[in-house]
mmCIF file with all atom_site columns, C-alpha atoms in Angstrom:
data_model
loop_
_atom_site.group_PDB
_atom_site.id
_atom_site.type_symbol
_atom_site.label_atom_id
_atom_site.label_alt_id
_atom_site.label_comp_id
_atom_site.label_asym_id
_atom_site.label_entity_id
_atom_site.label_seq_id
_atom_site.pdbx_PDB_ins_code
_atom_site.Cartn_x
_atom_site.Cartn_y
_atom_site.Cartn_z
_atom_site.occupancy
_atom_site.B_iso_or_equiv
_atom_site.pdbx_formal_charge
_atom_site.auth_seq_id
_atom_site.auth_comp_id
_atom_site.auth_asym_id
_atom_site.auth_atom_id
_atom_site.pdbx_PDB_model_num
ATOM 1  C CA . MET O 1 1  ? -31.530 200.324 55.435 1.00 0.00 ? 13 MET O CA 1
ATOM 2  C CA . ASP O 1 2  ? -30.812 196.600 55.406 1.00 0.00 ? 14 ASP O CA 1
ATOM 3  C CA . ASN O 1 3  ? -34.016 194.679 54.524 1.00 0.00 ? 15 ASN O CA 1
ATOM 4  C CA . THR O 1 4  ? -32.540 191.305 55.512 1.00 0.00 ? 16 THR O CA 1
ATOM 5  C CA . GLN O 1 5  ? -33.698 191.898 59.057 1.00 0.00 ? 17 GLN O CA 1
ATOM 6  C CA . PHE O 1 6  ? -37.341 191.609 57.896 1.00 0.00 ? 18 PHE O CA 1
ATOM 7  C CA . ASP O 1 7  ? -39.273 188.475 57.019 1.00 0.00 ? 19 ASP O CA 1
ATOM 8  C CA . ASP O 1 8  ? -40.302 187.813 53.391 1.00 0.00 ? 20 ASP O CA 1
ATOM 9  C CA . ALA O 1 9  ? -43.828 189.206 53.783 1.00 0.00 ? 21 ALA O CA 1
ATOM 10 C CA . THR O 1 10 ? -42.533 192.458 55.276 1.00 0.00 ? 22 THR O CA 1
ATOM 11 C CA . GLN O 1 11 ? -39.887 192.768 52.555 1.00 0.00 ? 23 GLN O CA 1
ATOM 12 C CA . ARG O 1 12 ? -42.579 192.365 49.883 1.00 0.00 ? 24 ARG O CA 1
ATOM 13 C CA . GLU O 1 13 ? -44.749 194.968 51.607 1.00 0.00 ? 25 GLU O CA 1
ATOM 14 C CA . ILE O 1 14 ? -41.835 197.413 51.792 1.00 0.00 ? 26 ILE O CA 1
ATOM 15 C CA . ALA O 1 15 ? -41.032 196.830 48.115 1.00 0.00 ? 27 ALA O CA 1
ATOM 16 C CA . GLN O 1 16 ? -44.684 197.416 47.188 1.00 0.00 ? 28 GLN O CA 1
ATOM 17 C CA . VAL O 1 17 ? -44.830 200.686 49.146 1.00 0.00 ? 29 VAL O CA 1
ATOM 18 C CA . ILE O 1 18 ? -41.600 201.871 47.504 1.00 0.00 ? 30 ILE O CA 1
ATOM 19 C CA . GLU O 1 19 ? -42.950 200.986 44.050 1.00 0.00 ? 31 GLU O CA 1
ATOM 20 C CA . GLU O 1 20 ? -46.250 202.794 44.724 1.00 0.00 ? 32 GLU O CA 1
ATOM 21 C CA . GLU O 1 21 ? -44.443 205.907 45.961 1.00 0.00 ? 33 GLU O CA 1
ATOM 22 C CA . ALA O 1 22 ? -42.164 205.880 42.906 1.00 0.00 ? 34 ALA O CA 1
ATOM 23 C CA . GLY O 1 23 ? -45.264 205.703 40.698 1.00 0.00 ? 35 GLY O CA 1
ATOM 24 C CA . LYS O 1 24 ? -46.845 208.631 42.515 1.00 0.00 ? 36 LYS O CA 1
ATOM 25 C CA . LYS O 1 25 ? -43.667 210.673 42.126 1.00 0.00 ? 37 LYS O CA 1
ATOM 26 C CA . HIS O 1 26 ? -43.575 209.906 38.411 1.00 0.00 ? 38 HIS O CA 1
ATOM 27 C CA . ILE O 1 27 ? -47.176 211.105 37.987 1.00 0.00 ? 39 ILE O CA 1
ATOM 28 C CA . GLN O 1 28 ? -46.395 214.262 39.959 1.00 0.00 ? 40 GLN O CA 1
ATOM 29 C CA . ASP O 1 29 ? -43.301 214.942 37.844 1.00 0.00 ? 41 ASP O CA 1
ATOM 30 C CA . VAL O 1 30 ? -45.162 214.448 34.560 1.00 0.00 ? 42 VAL O CA 1
ATOM 31 C CA . THR O 1 31 ? -48.089 216.600 35.720 1.00 0.00 ? 43 THR O CA 1
ATOM 32 C CA . SER O 1 32 ? -45.806 219.333 36.997 1.00 0.00 ? 44 SER O CA 1
ATOM 33 C CA . GLY O 1 33 ? -43.814 219.364 33.762 1.00 0.00 ? 45 GLY O CA 1
ATOM 34 C CA . HIS O 1 34 ? -46.937 219.583 31.660 1.00 0.00 ? 46 HIS O CA 1
ATOM 35 C CA . THR O 1 35 ? -48.414 222.310 33.849 1.00 0.00 ? 47 THR O CA 1
ATOM 36 C CA . MET O 1 36 ? -45.238 224.343 33.382 1.00 0.00 ? 48 MET O CA 1
ATOM 37 C CA . ARG O 1 37 ? -45.383 223.846 29.603 1.00 0.00 ? 49 ARG O CA 1
ATOM 38 C CA . CYS O 1 38 ? -49.015 224.977 29.556 1.00 0.00 ? 50 CYS O CA 1
ATOM 39 C CA . TRP O 1 39 ? -48.169 227.980 31.719 1.00 0.00 ? 51 TRP O CA 1
ATOM 40 C CA . GLU O 1 40 ? -45.237 228.993 29.513 1.00 0.00 ? 52 GLU O CA 1
ATOM 41 C CA . THR O 1 41 ? -47.326 228.525 26.360 1.00 0.00 ? 53 THR O CA 1
ATOM 42 C CA . CYS O 1 42 ? -50.515 230.223 27.504 1.00 0.00 ? 54 CYS O CA 1
ATOM 43 C CA . VAL O 1 43 ? -49.789 232.846 30.152 1.00 0.00 ? 55 VAL O CA 1
ATOM 44 C CA . PHE O 1 44 ? -48.455 236.098 28.752 1.00 0.00 ? 56 PHE O CA 1
ATOM 45 C CA . ASP O 1 45 ? -48.835 238.444 31.738 1.00 0.00 ? 57 ASP O CA 1
ATOM 46 C CA . ALA O 1 46 ? -47.715 236.657 34.893 1.00 0.00 ? 58 ALA O CA 1
ATOM 47 C CA . LYS O 1 47 ? -47.905 239.961 36.802 1.00 0.00 ? 59 LYS O CA 1
ATOM 48 C CA . SER O 1 48 ? -51.684 239.998 36.594 1.00 0.00 ? 60 SER O CA 1
ATOM 49 C CA . SER O 1 49 ? -53.678 238.396 39.400 1.00 0.00 ? 61 SER O CA 1
ATOM 50 C CA . THR O 1 50 ? -56.111 236.850 36.904 1.00 0.00 ? 62 THR O CA 1
ATOM 51 C CA . LEU O 1 51 ? -55.865 235.118 33.552 1.00 0.00 ? 63 LEU O CA 1
ATOM 52 C CA . SER O 1 52 ? -57.245 236.850 30.493 1.00 0.00 ? 64 SER O CA 1
ATOM 53 C CA . SER O 1 53 ? -60.013 234.997 28.673 1.00 0.00 ? 65 SER O CA 1
ATOM 54 C CA . ARG O 1 54 ? -57.534 234.039 25.937 1.00 0.00 ? 66 ARG O CA 1
ATOM 55 C CA . GLU O 1 55 ? -55.042 232.707 28.498 1.00 0.00 ? 67 GLU O CA 1
ATOM 56 C CA . SER O 1 56 ? -57.769 230.838 30.343 1.00 0.00 ? 68 SER O CA 1
ATOM 57 C CA . VAL O 1 57 ? -59.056 229.104 27.196 1.00 0.00 ? 69 VAL O CA 1
ATOM 58 C CA . CYS O 1 58 ? -55.513 228.256 26.105 1.00 0.00 ? 70 CYS O CA 1
ATOM 59 C CA . PHE O 1 59 ? -54.664 226.810 29.537 1.00 0.00 ? 71 PHE O CA 1
ATOM 60 C CA . GLU O 1 60 ? -57.900 224.786 29.690 1.00 0.00 ? 72 GLU O CA 1
ATOM 61 C CA . ASN O 1 61 ? -57.283 223.369 26.205 1.00 0.00 ? 73 ASN O CA 1
ATOM 62 C CA . CYS O 1 62 ? -53.672 222.555 27.032 1.00 0.00 ? 74 CYS O CA 1
ATOM 63 C CA . VAL O 1 63 ? -54.602 220.762 30.250 1.00 0.00 ? 75 VAL O CA 1
ATOM 64 C CA . SER O 1 64 ? -57.482 218.942 28.529 1.00 0.00 ? 76 SER O CA 1
ATOM 65 C CA . ARG O 1 65 ? -55.134 217.641 25.828 1.00 0.00 ? 77 ARG O CA 1
ATOM 66 C CA . PHE O 1 66 ? -52.772 216.392 28.529 1.00 0.00 ? 78 PHE O CA 1
ATOM 67 C CA . LEU O 1 67 ? -55.565 214.630 30.431 1.00 0.00 ? 79 LEU O CA 1
ATOM 68 C CA . GLU O 1 68 ? -56.932 213.026 27.279 1.00 0.00 ? 80 GLU O CA 1
ATOM 69 C CA . SER O 1 69 ? -53.529 211.848 26.118 1.00 0.00 ? 81 SER O CA 1
ATOM 70 C CA . SER O 1 70 ? -52.762 210.467 29.556 1.00 0.00 ? 82 SER O CA 1
ATOM 71 C CA . GLY O 1 71 ? -55.989 208.522 29.751 1.00 0.00 ? 83 GLY O CA 1
ATOM 72 C CA . ILE O 1 72 ? -56.871 210.279 32.995 1.00 0.00 ? 84 ILE O CA 1
ATOM 73 C CA . ILE O 1 73 ? -60.391 211.141 31.885 1.00 0.00 ? 85 ILE O CA 1
#
């Protein structure tokens, strides 16, 4: 798409939206990657419909470490 057809204000708005969406995608990618690492580290029986208490504690600790290191909480 050729942005030269838009005025300066519209071009800035488009650039801002693109930057915000890129930031959201980055957060989603990081979160998804960490969730997969926690899953692979903590879940031993993926065939079960529930987590064991050990798996649950491990997953909670793993996610908590991620949130703390990310400054999310």
